[in-house]
C-alpha atoms as a printed R data frame, in Angstrom:
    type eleno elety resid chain resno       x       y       z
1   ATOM     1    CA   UNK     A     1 -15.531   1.375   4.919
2   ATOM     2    CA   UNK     A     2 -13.116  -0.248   2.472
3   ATOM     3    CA   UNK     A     3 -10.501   2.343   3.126
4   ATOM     4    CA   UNK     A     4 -10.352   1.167   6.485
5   ATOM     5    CA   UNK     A     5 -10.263  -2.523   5.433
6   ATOM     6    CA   UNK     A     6  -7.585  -1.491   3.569
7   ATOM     7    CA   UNK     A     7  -5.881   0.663   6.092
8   ATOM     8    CA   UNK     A     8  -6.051  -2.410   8.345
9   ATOM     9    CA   UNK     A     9  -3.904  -4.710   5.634
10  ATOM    10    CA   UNK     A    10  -1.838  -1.925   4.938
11  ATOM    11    CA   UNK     A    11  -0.743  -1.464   8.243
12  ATOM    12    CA   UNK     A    12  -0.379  -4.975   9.012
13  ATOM    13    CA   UNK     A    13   2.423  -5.222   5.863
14  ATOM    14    CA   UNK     A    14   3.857  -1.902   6.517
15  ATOM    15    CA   UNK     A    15   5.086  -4.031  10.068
16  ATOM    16    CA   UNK     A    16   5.883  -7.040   8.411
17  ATOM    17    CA   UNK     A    17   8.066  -5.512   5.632
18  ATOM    18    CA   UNK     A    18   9.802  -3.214   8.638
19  ATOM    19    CA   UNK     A    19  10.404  -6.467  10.108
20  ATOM    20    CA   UNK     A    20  11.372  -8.071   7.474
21  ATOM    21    CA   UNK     A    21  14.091  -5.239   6.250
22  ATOM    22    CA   UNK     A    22  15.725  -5.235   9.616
23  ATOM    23    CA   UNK     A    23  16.438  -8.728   9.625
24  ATOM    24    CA   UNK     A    24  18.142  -7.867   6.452
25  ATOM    25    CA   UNK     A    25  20.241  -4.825   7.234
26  ATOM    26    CA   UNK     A    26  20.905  -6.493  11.019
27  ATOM    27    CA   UNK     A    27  22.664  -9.600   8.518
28  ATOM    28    CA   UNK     A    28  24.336  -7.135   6.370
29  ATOM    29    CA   UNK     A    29  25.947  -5.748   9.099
30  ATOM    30    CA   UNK     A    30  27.264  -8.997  10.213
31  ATOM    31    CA   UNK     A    31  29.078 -10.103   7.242
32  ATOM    32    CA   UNK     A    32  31.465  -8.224   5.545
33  ATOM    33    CA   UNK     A    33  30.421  -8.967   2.010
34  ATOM    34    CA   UNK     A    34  30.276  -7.245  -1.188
35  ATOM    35    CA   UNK     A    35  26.596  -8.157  -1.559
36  ATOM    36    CA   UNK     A    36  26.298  -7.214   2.311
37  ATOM    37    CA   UNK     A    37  26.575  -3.570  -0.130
38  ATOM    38    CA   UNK     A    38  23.402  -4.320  -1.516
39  ATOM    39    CA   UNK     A    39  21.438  -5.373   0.960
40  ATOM    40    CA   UNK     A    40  21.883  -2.474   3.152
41  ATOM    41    CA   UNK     A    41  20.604  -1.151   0.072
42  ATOM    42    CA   UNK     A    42  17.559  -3.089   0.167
43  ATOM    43    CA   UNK     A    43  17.016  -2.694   3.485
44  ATOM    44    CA   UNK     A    44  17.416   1.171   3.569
45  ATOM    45    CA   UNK     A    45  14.971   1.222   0.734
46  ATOM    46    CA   UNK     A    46  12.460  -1.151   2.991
47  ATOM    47    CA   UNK     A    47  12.106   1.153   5.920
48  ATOM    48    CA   UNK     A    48  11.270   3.752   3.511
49  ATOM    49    CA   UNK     A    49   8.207   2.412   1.784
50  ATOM    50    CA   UNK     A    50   7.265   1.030   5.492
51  ATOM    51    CA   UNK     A    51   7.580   4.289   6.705
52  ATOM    52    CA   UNK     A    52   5.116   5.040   3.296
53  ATOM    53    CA   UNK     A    53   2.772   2.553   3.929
54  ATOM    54    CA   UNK     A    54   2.472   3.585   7.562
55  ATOM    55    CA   UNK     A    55   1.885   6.985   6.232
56  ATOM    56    CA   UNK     A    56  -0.654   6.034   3.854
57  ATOM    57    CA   UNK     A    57  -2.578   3.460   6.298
58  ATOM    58    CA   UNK     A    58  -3.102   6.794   8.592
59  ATOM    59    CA   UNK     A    59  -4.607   8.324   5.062
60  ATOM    60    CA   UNK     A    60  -6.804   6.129   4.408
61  ATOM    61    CA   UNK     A    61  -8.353   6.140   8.060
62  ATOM    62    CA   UNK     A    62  -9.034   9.286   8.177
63  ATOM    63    CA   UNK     A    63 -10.478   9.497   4.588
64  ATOM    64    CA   UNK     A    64 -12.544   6.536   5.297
65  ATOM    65    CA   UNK     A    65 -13.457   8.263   8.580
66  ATOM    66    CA   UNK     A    66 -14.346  11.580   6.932
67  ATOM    67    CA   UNK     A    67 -16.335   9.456   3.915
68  ATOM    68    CA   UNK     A    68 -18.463   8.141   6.667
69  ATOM    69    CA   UNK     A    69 -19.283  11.105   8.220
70  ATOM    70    CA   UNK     A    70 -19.538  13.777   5.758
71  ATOM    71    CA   UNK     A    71 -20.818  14.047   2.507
72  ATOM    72    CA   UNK     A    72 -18.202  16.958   1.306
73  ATOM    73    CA   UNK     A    73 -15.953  17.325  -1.666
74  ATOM    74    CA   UNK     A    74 -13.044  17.388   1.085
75  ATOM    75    CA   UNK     A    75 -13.630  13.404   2.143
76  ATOM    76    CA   UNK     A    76 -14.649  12.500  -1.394
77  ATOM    77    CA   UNK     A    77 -10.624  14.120  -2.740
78  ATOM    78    CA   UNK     A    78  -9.477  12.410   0.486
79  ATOM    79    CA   UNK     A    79 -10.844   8.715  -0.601
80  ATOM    80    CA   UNK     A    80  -9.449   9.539  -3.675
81  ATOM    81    CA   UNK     A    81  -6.566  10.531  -2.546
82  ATOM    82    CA   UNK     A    82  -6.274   7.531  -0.543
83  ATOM    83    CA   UNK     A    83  -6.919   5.106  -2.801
84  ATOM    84    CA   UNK     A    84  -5.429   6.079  -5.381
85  ATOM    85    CA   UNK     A    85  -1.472   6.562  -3.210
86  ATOM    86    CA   UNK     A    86  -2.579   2.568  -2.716
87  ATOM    87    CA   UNK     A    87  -2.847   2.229  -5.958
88  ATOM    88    CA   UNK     A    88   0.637   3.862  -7.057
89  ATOM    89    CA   UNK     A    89   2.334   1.960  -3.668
90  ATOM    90    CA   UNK     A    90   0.799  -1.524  -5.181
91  ATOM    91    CA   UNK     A    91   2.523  -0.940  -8.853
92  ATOM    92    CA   UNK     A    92   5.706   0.133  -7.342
93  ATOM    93    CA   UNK     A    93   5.687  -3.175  -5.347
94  ATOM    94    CA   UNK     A    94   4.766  -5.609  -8.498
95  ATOM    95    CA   UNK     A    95   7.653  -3.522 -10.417
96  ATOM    96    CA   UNK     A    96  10.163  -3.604  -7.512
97  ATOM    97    CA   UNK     A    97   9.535  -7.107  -6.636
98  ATOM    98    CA   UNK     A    98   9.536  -8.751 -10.373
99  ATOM    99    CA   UNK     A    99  13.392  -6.539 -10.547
100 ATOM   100    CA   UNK     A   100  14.811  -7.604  -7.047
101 ATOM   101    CA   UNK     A   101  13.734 -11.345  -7.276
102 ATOM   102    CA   UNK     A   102  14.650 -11.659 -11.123
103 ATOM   103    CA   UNK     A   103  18.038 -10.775  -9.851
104 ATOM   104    CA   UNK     A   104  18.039 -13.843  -7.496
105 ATOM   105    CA   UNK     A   105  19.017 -17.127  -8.521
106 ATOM   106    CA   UNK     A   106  17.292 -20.036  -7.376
107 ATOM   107    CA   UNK     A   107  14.148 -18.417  -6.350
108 ATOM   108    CA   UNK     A   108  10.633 -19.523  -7.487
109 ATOM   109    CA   UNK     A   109   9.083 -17.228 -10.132
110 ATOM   110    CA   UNK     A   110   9.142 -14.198  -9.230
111 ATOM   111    CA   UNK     A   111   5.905 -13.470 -11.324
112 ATOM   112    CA   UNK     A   112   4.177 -15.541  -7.985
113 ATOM   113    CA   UNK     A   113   5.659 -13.024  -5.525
114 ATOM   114    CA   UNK     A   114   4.607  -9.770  -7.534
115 ATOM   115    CA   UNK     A   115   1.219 -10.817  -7.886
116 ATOM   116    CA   UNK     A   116   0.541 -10.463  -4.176
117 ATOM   117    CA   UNK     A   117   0.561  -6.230  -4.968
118 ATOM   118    CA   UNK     A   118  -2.224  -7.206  -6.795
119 ATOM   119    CA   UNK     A   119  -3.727  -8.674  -3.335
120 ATOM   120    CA   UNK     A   120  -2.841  -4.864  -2.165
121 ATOM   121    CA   UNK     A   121  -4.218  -2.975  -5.661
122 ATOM   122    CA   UNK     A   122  -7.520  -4.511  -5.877
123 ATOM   123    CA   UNK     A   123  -9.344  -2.531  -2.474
124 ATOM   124    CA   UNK     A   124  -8.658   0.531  -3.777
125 ATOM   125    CA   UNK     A   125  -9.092  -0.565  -7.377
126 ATOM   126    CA   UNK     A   126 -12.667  -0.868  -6.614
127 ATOM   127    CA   UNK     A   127 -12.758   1.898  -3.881
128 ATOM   128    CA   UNK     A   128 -11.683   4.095  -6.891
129 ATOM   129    CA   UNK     A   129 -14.788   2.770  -9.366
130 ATOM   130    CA   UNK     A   130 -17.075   3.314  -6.161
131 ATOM   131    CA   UNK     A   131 -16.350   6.537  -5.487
132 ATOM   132    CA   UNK     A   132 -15.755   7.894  -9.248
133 ATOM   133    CA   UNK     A   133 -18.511   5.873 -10.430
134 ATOM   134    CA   UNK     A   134 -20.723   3.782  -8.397
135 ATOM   135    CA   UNK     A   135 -22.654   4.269  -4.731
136 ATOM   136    CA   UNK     A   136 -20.096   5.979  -3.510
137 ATOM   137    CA   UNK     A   137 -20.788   8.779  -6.039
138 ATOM   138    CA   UNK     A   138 -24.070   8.914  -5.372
139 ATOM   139    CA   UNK     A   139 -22.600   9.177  -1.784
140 ATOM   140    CA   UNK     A   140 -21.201  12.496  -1.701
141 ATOM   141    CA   UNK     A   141 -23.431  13.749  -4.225
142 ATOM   142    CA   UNK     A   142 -26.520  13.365  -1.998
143 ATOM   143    CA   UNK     A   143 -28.496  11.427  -4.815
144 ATOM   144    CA   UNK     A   144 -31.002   8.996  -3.028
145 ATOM   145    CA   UNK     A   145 -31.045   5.414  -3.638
146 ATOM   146    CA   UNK     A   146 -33.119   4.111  -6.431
């Protein structure tokens, strides 16, 4: 069930960022700029991990799906599968964001802006310990509830 929490968020930031990149490349366009360079950069590089997220999001749903309704070694790879992509996506993000916003001047910390990958780590953070170590173990390996 949490990979489908998580699927839900995912998806939901895989749209804003694809917004948000757009708005970017669409200014880019319009000026003529050296840094107009860079952004088109950025905004190349946005649609991308959107295009990941999306990707990911449609992982997780149909690991949490198969988690739900079988108990094989098939959904248990594909939770961790799942999971732990969101995991590697979420460190990429607190790296890429602490690099791209130390670069700007001006801006607020950019320590307070890479901590929200955390927000997108710590679902499958503890889907991993579930399903390596917890209930979710006990899940898939048919062990009955104490």
């Amino acid at each position: 069930m949490l990979a489908l929490v998580q699927a839900a968020l995912v998806v939901l930031a895989s749209l804003y960022v694809w917004f948000a990149v757009s708005l970017v490349g669409f200014a880019a366009e319009q000026t003529g700029t050296s840094a107009s360079g860079t952004a088109q950069a950025l905004a190349s590089e946005g649609n991308v991990l959107a295009v990941l997220g999306l990707l990911s999001a449609v992982l997780l749903v149909g690991a949490g799906v198969a988690g739900l309704t079988r108990r094989t070694q098939v959904a248990w790879l594909l939770l961790l599968a799942g999971h732990a992509v969101q995991v590697v996506l979420a460190l990429y993000w607190g790296i890429r964001l602490l690099t791209v916003l130390g670069d700007v001047p001006g801006t607020i910390s950019e320590g307070a802006f890479a901590s929200v990958a955390l927000v997108f780590a710590v679902a499958p953070l503890v889907g991993l310990g579930l399903v390596l170590l917890g209930p979710g173990k006990a899940w898939f390996d048919g062990t009955a509830r104490a």
